[in-house]
Structure formats: C-alpha cells, structure tokens
CSV table of N, CA and C in Angstrom, one decimal:
chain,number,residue,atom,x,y,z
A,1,UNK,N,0.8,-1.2,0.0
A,1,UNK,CA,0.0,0.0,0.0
A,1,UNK,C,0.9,1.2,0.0
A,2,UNK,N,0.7,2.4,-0.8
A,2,UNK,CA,1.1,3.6,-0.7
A,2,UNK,C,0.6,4.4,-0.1
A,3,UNK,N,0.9,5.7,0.6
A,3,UNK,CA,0.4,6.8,1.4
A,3,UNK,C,1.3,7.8,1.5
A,4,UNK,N,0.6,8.9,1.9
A,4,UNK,CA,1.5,9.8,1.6
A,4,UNK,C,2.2,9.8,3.2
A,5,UNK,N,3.5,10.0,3.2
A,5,UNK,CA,4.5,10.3,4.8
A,5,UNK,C,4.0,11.0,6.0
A,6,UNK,N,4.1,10.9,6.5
A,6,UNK,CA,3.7,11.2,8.1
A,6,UNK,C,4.7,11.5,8.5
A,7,UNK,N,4.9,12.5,9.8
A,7,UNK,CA,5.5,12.9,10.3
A,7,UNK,C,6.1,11.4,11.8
A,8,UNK,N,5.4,10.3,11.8
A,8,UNK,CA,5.5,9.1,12.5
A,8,UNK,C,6.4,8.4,11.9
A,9,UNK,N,6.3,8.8,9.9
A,9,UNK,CA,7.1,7.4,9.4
A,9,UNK,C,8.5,7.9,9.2
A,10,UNK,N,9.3,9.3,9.8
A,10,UNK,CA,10.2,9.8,10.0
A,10,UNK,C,11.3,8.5,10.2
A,11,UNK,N,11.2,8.2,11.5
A,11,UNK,CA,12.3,7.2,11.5
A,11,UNK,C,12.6,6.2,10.7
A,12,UNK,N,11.6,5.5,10.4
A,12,UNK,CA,11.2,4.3,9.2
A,12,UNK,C,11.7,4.8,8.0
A,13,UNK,N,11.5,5.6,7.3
A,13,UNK,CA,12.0,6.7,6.0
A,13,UNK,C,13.9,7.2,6.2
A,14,UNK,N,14.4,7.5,7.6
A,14,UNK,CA,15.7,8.0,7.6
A,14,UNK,C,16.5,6.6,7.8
A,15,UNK,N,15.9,5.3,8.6
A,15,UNK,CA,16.8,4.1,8.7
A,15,UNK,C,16.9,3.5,7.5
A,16,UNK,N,16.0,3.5,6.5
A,16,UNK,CA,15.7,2.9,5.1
A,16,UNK,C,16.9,3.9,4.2
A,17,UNK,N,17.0,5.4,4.6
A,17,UNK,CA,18.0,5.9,3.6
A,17,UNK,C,19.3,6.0,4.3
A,18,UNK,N,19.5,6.2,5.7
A,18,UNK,CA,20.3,6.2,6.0
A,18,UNK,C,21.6,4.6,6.0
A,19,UNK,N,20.4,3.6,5.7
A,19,UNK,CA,21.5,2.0,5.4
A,19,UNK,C,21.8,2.2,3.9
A,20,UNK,N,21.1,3.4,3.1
A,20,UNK,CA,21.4,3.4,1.4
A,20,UNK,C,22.5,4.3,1.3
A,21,UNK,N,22.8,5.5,2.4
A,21,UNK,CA,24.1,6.3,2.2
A,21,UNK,C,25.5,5.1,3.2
A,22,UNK,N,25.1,4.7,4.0
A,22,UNK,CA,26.4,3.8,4.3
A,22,UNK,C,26.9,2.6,3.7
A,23,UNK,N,25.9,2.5,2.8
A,23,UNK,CA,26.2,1.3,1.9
A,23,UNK,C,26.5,1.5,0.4
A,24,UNK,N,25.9,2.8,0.5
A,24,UNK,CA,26.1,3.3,-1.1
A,24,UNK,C,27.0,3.9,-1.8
A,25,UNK,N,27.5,3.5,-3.1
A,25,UNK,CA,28.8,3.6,-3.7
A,25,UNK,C,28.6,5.3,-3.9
A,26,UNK,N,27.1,6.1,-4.2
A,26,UNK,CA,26.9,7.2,-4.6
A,26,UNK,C,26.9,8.0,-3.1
A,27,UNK,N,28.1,8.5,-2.7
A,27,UNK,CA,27.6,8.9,-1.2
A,27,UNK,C,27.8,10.1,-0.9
A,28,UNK,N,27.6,11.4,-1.7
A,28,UNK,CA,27.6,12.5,-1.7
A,28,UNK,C,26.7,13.2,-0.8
A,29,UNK,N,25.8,12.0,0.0
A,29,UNK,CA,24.5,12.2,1.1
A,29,UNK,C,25.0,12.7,2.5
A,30,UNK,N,24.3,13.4,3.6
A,30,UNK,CA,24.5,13.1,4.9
A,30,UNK,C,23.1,12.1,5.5
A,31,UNK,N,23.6,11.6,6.7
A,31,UNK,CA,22.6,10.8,7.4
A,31,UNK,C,21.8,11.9,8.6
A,32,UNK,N,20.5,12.1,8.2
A,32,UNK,CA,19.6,12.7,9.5
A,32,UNK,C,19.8,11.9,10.7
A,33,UNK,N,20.0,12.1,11.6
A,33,UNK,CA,20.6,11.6,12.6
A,33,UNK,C,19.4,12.1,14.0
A,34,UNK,N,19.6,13.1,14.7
A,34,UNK,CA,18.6,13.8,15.4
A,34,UNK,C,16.9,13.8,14.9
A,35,UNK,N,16.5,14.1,15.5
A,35,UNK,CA,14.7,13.6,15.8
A,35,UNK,C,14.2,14.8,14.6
A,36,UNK,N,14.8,15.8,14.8
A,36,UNK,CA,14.4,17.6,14.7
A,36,UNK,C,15.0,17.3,12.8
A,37,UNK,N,16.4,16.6,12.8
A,37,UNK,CA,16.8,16.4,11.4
A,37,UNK,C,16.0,15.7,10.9
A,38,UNK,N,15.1,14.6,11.3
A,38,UNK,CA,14.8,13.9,10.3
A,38,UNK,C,13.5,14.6,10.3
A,39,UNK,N,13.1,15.7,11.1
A,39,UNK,CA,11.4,16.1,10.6
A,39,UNK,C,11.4,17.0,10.0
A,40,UNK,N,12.7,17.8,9.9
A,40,UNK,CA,13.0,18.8,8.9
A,40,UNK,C,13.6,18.4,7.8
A,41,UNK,N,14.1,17.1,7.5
A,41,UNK,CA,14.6,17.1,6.0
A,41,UNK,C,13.1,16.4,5.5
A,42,UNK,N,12.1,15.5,6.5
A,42,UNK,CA,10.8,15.5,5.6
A,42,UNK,C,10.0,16.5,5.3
A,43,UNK,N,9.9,17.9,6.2
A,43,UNK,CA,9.3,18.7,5.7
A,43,UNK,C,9.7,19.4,4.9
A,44,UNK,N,11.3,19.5,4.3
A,44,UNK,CA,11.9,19.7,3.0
A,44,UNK,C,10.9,19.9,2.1
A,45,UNK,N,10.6,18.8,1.8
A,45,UNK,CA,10.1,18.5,0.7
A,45,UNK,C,9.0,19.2,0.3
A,46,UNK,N,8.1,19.9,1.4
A,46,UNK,CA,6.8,20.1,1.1
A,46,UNK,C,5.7,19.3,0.5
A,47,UNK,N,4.6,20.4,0.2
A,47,UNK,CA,3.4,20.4,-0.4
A,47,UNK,C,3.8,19.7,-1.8
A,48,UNK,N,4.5,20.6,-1.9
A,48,UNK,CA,4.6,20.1,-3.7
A,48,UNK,C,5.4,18.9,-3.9
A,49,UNK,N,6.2,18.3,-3.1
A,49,UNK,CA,7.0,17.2,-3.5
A,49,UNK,C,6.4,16.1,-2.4
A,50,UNK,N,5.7,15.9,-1.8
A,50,UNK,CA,5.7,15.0,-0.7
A,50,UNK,C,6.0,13.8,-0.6
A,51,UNK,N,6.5,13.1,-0.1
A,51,UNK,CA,7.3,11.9,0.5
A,51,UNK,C,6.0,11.1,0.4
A,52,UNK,N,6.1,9.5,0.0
A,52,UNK,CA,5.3,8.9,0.2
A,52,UNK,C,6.0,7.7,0.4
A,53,UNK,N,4.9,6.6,1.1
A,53,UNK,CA,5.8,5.6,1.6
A,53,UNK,C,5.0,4.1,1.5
A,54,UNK,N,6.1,3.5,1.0
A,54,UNK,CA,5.1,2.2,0.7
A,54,UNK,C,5.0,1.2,1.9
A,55,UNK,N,4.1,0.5,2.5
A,55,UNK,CA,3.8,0.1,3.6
A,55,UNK,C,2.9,-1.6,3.5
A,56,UNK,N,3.8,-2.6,4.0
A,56,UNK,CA,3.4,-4.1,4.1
A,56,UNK,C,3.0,-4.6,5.7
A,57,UNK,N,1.5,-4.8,6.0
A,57,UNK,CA,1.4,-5.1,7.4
A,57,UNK,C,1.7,-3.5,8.1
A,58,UNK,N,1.6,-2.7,7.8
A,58,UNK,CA,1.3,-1.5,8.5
A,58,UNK,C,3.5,-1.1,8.8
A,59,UNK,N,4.5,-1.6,7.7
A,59,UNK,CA,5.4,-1.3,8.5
A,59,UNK,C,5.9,-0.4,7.0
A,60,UNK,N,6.5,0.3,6.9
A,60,UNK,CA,7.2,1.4,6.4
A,60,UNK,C,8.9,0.4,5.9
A,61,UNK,N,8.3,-0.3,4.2
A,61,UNK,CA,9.3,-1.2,3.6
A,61,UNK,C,10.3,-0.2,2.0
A,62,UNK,N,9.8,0.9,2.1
A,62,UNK,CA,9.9,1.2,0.9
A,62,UNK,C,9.5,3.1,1.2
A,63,UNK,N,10.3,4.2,0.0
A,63,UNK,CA,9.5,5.7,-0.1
A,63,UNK,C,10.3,6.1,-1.0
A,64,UNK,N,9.8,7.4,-1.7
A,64,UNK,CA,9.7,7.6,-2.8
A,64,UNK,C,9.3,9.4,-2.8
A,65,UNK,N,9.9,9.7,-3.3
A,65,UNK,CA,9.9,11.4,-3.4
A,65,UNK,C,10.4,12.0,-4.7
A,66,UNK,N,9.7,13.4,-4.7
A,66,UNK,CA,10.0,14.2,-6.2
A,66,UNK,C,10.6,15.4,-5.5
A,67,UNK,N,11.9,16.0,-6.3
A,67,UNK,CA,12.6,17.0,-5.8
A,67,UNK,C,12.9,18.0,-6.7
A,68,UNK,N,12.7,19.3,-6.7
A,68,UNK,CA,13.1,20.1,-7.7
A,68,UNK,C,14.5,19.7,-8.1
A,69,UNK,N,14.7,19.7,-9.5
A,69,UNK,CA,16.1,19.6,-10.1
A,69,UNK,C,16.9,20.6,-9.9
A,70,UNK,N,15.9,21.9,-9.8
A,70,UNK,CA,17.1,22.7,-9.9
A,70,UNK,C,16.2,24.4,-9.7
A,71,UNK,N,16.9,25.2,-8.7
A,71,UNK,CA,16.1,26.2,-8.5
A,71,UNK,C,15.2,27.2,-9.7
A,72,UNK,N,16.2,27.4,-10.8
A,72,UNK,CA,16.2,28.6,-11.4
A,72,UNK,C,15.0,28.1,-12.3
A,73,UNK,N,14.4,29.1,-12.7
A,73,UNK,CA,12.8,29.2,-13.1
A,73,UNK,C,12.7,28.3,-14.4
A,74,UNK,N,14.0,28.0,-14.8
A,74,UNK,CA,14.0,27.5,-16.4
A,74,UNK,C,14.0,25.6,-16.2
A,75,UNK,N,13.6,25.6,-14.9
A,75,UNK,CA,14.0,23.8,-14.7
A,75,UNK,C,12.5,23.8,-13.8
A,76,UNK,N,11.7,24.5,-13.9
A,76,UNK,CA,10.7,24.7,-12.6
A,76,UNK,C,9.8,23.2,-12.9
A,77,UNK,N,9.6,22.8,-14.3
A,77,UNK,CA,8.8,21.7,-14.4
A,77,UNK,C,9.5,20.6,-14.5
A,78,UNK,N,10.6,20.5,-14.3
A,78,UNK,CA,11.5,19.5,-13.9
A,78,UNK,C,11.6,19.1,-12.6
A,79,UNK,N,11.5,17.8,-12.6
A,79,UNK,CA,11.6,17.0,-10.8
A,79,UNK,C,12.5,15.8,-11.2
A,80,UNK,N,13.3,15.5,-9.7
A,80,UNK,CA,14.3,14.6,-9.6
A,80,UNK,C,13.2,13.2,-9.0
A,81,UNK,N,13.1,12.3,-9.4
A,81,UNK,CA,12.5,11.5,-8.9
A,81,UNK,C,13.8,10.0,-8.2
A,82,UNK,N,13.0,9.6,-6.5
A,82,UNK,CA,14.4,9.3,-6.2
A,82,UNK,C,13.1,8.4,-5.1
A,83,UNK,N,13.5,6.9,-5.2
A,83,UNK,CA,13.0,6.4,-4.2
A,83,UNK,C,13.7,4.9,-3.9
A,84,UNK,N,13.9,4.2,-2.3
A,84,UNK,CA,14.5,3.6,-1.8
A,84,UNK,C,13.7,2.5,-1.0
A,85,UNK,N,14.3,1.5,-1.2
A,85,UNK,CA,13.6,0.1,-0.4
A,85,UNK,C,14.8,-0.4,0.6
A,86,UNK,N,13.8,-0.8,1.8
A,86,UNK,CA,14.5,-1.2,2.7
A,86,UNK,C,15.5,-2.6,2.3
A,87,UNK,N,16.4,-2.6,2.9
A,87,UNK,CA,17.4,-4.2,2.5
A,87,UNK,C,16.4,-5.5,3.2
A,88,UNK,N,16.2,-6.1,2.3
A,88,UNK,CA,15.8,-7.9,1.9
A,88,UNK,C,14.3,-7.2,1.4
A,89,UNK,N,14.0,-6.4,1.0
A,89,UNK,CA,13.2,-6.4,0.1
A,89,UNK,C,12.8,-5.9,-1.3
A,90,UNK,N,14.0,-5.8,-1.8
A,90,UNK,CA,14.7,-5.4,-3.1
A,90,UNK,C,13.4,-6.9,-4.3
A,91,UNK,N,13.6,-6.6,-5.5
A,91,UNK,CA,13.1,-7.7,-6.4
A,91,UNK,C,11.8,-8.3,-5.6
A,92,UNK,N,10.9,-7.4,-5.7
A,92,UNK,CA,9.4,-7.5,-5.3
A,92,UNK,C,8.3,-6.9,-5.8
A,93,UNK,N,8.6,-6.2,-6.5
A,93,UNK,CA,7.7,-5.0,-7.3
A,93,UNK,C,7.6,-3.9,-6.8
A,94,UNK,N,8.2,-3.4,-5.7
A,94,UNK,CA,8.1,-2.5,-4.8
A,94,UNK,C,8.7,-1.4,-5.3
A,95,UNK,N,9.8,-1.2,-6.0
A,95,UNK,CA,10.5,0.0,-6.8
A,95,UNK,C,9.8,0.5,-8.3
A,96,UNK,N,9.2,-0.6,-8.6
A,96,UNK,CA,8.1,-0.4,-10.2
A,96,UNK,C,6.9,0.0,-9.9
A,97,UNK,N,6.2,0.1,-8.4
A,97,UNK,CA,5.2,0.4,-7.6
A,97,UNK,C,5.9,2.0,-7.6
A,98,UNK,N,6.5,2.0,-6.5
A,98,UNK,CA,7.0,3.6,-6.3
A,98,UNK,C,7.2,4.4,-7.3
A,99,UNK,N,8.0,3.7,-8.5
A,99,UNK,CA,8.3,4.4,-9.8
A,99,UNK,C,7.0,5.7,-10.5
A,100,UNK,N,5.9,4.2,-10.6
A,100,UNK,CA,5.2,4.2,-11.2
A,100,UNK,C,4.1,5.5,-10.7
A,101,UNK,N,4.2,5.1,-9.4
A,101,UNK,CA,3.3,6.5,-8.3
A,101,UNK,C,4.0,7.7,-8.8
A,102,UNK,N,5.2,7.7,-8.9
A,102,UNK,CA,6.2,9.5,-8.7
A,102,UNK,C,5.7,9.4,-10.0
A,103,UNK,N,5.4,8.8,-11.2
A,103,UNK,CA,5.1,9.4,-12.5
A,103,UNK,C,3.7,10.1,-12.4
A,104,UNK,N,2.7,9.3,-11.9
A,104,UNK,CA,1.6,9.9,-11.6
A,104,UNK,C,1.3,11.2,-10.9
A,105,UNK,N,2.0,11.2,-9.8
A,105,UNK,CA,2.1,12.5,-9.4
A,105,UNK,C,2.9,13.4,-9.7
A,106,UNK,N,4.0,13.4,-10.1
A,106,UNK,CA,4.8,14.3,-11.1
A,106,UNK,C,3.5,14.6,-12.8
A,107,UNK,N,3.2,14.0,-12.9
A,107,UNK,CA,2.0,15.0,-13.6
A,107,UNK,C,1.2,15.2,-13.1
A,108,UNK,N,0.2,14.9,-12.1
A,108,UNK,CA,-0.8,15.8,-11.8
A,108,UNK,C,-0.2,17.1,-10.6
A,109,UNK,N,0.8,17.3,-10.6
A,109,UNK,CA,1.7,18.3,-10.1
A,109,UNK,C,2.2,19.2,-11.0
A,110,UNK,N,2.1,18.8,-12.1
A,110,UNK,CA,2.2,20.0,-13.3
A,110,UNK,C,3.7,19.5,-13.6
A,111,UNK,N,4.4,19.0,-13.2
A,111,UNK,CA,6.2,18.6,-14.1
A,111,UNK,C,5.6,18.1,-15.5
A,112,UNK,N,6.7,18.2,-16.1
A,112,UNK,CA,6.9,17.8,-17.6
A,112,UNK,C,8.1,16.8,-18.0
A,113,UNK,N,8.8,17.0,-16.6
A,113,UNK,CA,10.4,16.5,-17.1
A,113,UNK,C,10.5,15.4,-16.0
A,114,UNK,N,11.0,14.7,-15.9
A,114,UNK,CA,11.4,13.7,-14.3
A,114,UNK,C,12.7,13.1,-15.3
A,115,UNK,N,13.8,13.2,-13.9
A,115,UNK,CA,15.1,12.9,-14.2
A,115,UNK,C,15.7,12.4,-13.0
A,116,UNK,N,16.0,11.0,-13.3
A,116,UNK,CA,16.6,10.1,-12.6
A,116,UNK,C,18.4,9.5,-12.6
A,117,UNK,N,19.0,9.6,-11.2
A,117,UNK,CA,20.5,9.0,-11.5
A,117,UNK,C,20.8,7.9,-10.8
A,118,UNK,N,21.2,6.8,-11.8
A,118,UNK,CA,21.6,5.5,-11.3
A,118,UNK,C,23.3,5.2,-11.5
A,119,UNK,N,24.0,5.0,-10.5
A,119,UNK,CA,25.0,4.1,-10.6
A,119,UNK,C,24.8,2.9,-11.3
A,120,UNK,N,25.8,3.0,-12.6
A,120,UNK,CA,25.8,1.7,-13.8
A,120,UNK,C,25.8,0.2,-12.8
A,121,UNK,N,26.4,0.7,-11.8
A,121,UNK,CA,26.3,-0.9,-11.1
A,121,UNK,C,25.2,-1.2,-10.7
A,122,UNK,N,24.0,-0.9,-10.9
A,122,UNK,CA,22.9,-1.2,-10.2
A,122,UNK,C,21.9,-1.6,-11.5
A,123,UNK,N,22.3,-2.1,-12.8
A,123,UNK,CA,21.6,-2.7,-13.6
A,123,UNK,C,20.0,-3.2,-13.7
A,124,UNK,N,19.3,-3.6,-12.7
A,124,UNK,CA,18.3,-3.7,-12.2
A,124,UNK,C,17.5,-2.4,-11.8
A,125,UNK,N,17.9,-1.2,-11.5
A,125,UNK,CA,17.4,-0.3,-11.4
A,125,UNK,C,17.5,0.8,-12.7
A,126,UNK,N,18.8,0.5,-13.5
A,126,UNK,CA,18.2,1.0,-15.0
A,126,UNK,C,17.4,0.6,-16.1
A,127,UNK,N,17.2,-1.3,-15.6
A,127,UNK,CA,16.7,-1.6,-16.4
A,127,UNK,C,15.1,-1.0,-16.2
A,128,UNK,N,15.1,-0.9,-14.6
A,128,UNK,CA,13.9,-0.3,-14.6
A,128,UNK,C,13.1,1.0,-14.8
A,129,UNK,N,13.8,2.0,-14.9
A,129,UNK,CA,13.4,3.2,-15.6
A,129,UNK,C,13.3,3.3,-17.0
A,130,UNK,N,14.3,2.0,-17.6
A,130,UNK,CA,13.9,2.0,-19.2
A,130,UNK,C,12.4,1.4,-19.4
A,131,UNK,N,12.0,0.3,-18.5
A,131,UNK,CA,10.8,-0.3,-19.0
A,131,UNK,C,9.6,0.6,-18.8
A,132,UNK,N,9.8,1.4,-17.8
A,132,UNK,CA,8.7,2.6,-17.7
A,132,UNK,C,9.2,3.9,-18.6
A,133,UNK,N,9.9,4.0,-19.7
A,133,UNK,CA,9.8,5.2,-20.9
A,133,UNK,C,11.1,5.8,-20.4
A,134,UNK,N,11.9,6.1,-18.9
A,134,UNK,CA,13.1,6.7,-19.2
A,134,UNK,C,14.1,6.4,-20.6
A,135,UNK,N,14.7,7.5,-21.2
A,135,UNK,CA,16.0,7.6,-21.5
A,135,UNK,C,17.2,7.8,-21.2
A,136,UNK,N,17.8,7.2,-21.0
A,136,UNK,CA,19.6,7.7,-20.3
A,136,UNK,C,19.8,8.8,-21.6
A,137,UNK,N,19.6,9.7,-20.8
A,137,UNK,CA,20.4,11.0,-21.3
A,137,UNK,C,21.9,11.5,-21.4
A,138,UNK,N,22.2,10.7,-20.4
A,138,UNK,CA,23.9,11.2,-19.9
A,138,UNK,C,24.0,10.3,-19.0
A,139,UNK,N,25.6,10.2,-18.9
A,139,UNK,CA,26.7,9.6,-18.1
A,139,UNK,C,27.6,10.6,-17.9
A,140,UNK,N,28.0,10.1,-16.1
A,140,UNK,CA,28.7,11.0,-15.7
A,140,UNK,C,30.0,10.2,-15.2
A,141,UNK,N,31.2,10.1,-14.8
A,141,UNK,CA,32.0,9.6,-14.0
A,141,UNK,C,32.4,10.7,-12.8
A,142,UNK,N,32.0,10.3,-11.3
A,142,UNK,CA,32.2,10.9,-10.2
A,142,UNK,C,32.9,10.0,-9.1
A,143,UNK,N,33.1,10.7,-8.1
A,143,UNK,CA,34.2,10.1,-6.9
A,143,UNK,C,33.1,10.0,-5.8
A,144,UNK,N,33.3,8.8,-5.6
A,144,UNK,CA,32.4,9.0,-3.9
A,144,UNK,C,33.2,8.9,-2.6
A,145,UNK,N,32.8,9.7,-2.5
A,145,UNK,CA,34.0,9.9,-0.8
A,145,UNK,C,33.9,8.7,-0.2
A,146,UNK,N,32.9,7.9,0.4
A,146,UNK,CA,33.4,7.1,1.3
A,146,UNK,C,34.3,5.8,0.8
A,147,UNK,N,34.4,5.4,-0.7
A,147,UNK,CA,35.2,4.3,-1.4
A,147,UNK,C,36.0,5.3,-2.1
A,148,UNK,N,36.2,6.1,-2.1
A,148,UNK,CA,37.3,6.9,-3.0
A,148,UNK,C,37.5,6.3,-4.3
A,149,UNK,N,36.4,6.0,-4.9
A,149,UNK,CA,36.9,5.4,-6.4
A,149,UNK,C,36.0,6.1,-7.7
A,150,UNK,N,36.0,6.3,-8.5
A,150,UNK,CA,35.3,6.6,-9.8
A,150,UNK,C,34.0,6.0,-9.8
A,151,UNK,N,32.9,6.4,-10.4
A,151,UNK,CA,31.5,5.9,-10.5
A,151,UNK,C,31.0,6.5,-11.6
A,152,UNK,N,30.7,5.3,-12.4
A,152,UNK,CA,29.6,5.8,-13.4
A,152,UNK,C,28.5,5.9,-13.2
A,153,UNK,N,28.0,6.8,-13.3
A,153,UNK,CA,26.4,7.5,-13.1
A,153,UNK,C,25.8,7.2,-14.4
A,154,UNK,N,24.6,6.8,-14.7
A,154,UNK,CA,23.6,7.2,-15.7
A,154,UNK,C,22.6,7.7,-15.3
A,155,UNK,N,22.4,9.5,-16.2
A,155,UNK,CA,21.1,10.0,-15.6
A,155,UNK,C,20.0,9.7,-17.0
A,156,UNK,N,18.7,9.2,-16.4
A,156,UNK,CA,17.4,9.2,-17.2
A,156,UNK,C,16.7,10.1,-17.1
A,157,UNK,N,15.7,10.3,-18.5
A,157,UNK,CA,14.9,11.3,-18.5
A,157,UNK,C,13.5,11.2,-18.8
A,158,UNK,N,12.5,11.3,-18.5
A,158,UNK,CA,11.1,10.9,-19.1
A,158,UNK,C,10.4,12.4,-19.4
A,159,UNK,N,9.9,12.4,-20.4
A,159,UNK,CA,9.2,13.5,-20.5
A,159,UNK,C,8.0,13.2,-20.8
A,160,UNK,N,7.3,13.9,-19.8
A,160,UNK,CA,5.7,13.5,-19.6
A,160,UNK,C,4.7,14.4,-20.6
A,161,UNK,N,3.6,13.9,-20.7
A,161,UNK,CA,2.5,14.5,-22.0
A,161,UNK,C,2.0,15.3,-21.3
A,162,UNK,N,1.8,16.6,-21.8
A,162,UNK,CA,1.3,18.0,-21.3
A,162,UNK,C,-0.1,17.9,-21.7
C-alpha cells in the first residue's frame, strides 16, 4: 500500500535511507541523525514534492519522493525522482510500484520533465526506468568519498505529455 509520509514514518524513512548512504557507492549524502533532522529534511520537501511511503502489514518497507532539479525558473517543471527500499526487500515490485506512483504525481503536479541518476552498477534499477519510458540521457564519471573510487552515473529522462 502507498500513502503519503507522516511525520511518525520519520524514523522508518531515515533508517531505510540512511542503510542506502552507508552502503552506497553514490555517497555525496548526509545521514539525518537527530529527531528535529529527520522532521526537517521531511518537511523539505513540502506540499509540492511530498514523500510517500510504501507500507506491508502496517510497516514502512519502501519511499519515494520528487525533488526540484534545480532552482532557477527554467527547470521549474522538472523533478528529480528518487525512491528507496528497505534491505531484503529489493526484487518484489516495490521499486516499479513507487516508480510508477512519482510518474503519476509528477503529472498531476504540473512537471513535464522527471530525471533520474543510477550508478551503472545497479543494472536492475536501469533496467527499470527503461521499461517505464526513461531515457539515459547522460553519463557522468564521479568520486564518492566514502570508497574513493570513480563511479559511473547514468542520468534518465522521461518526459511527460502536457
């Protein structure tokens, strides 16, 4: 089941991203750590982007958010779409679920553009923005601080019908 975030599913939402920035090759992230951090990076988001969170037996397995790309007025209908599953529940439909929701709401929010970035090692997750209409637009090679090594990025693009 999907729903939109609660200020309750705070913790559930930061231990779900915070095992994806200590684990993850892309780690240009900080971990919310404090009570006050994690209610302030979910009210980040706002009205317009809202966090939502997918939920098995009432527990907070999976969430999914839209984020402006980029301040300046010329990217305004553009959104970063970016969403995370808790570890042992990967290969369930739960990422093609979430996907699927940020498209929906990214149009009835008025975006036009959704752009997504995957580390090439995660094959399973490009395959999956290709089968819902992304294009890989670009590849980038970047350093991630905590493995100090090179990473290929592929960013996708979908552009939604006006």
């Amino acid at each position: 089941m999907i729903r939109l975030a609660t200020e309750s599913d705070a913790p559930a939402i930061c231990e779900i991203y915070n095992h994806y920035v200590r684990t993850s090759t892309c780690t240009f992230h900080t971990e919310p750590e404090s009570v006050e951090d994690r209610l302030a990076w979910l009210r980040a988001h706002g009205e317009r982007h809202p966090v939502t969170v997918y939920c098995v037996d009432g527990t907070v397995v999976g969430w999914a958010s839209l984020t402006q790309w980029h301040p300046r007025p010329a990217y305004s209908e553009t959104a970063e779409v970016s969403f995370y599953i808790a570890s042992g529940w990967h290969r369930r439909g739960i990422g093609r679920t979430l996907l699927k929701d940020l498209i929906e709401r990214a149009s009835s929010l008025g975006f036009h553009v959704l752009i997504g970035g995957v580390c090439t090692e995660h094959v399973a997750s490009m395959e999956l923005q290709r089968s819902l209409g992304f294009k890989e637009v670009a590849r980038f090679t970047e350093v991630g601080r905590k493995f100090d090594r090179w990473l290929d990025v592929a960013y996708f693009q979908l552009t939604l019908p006006q």
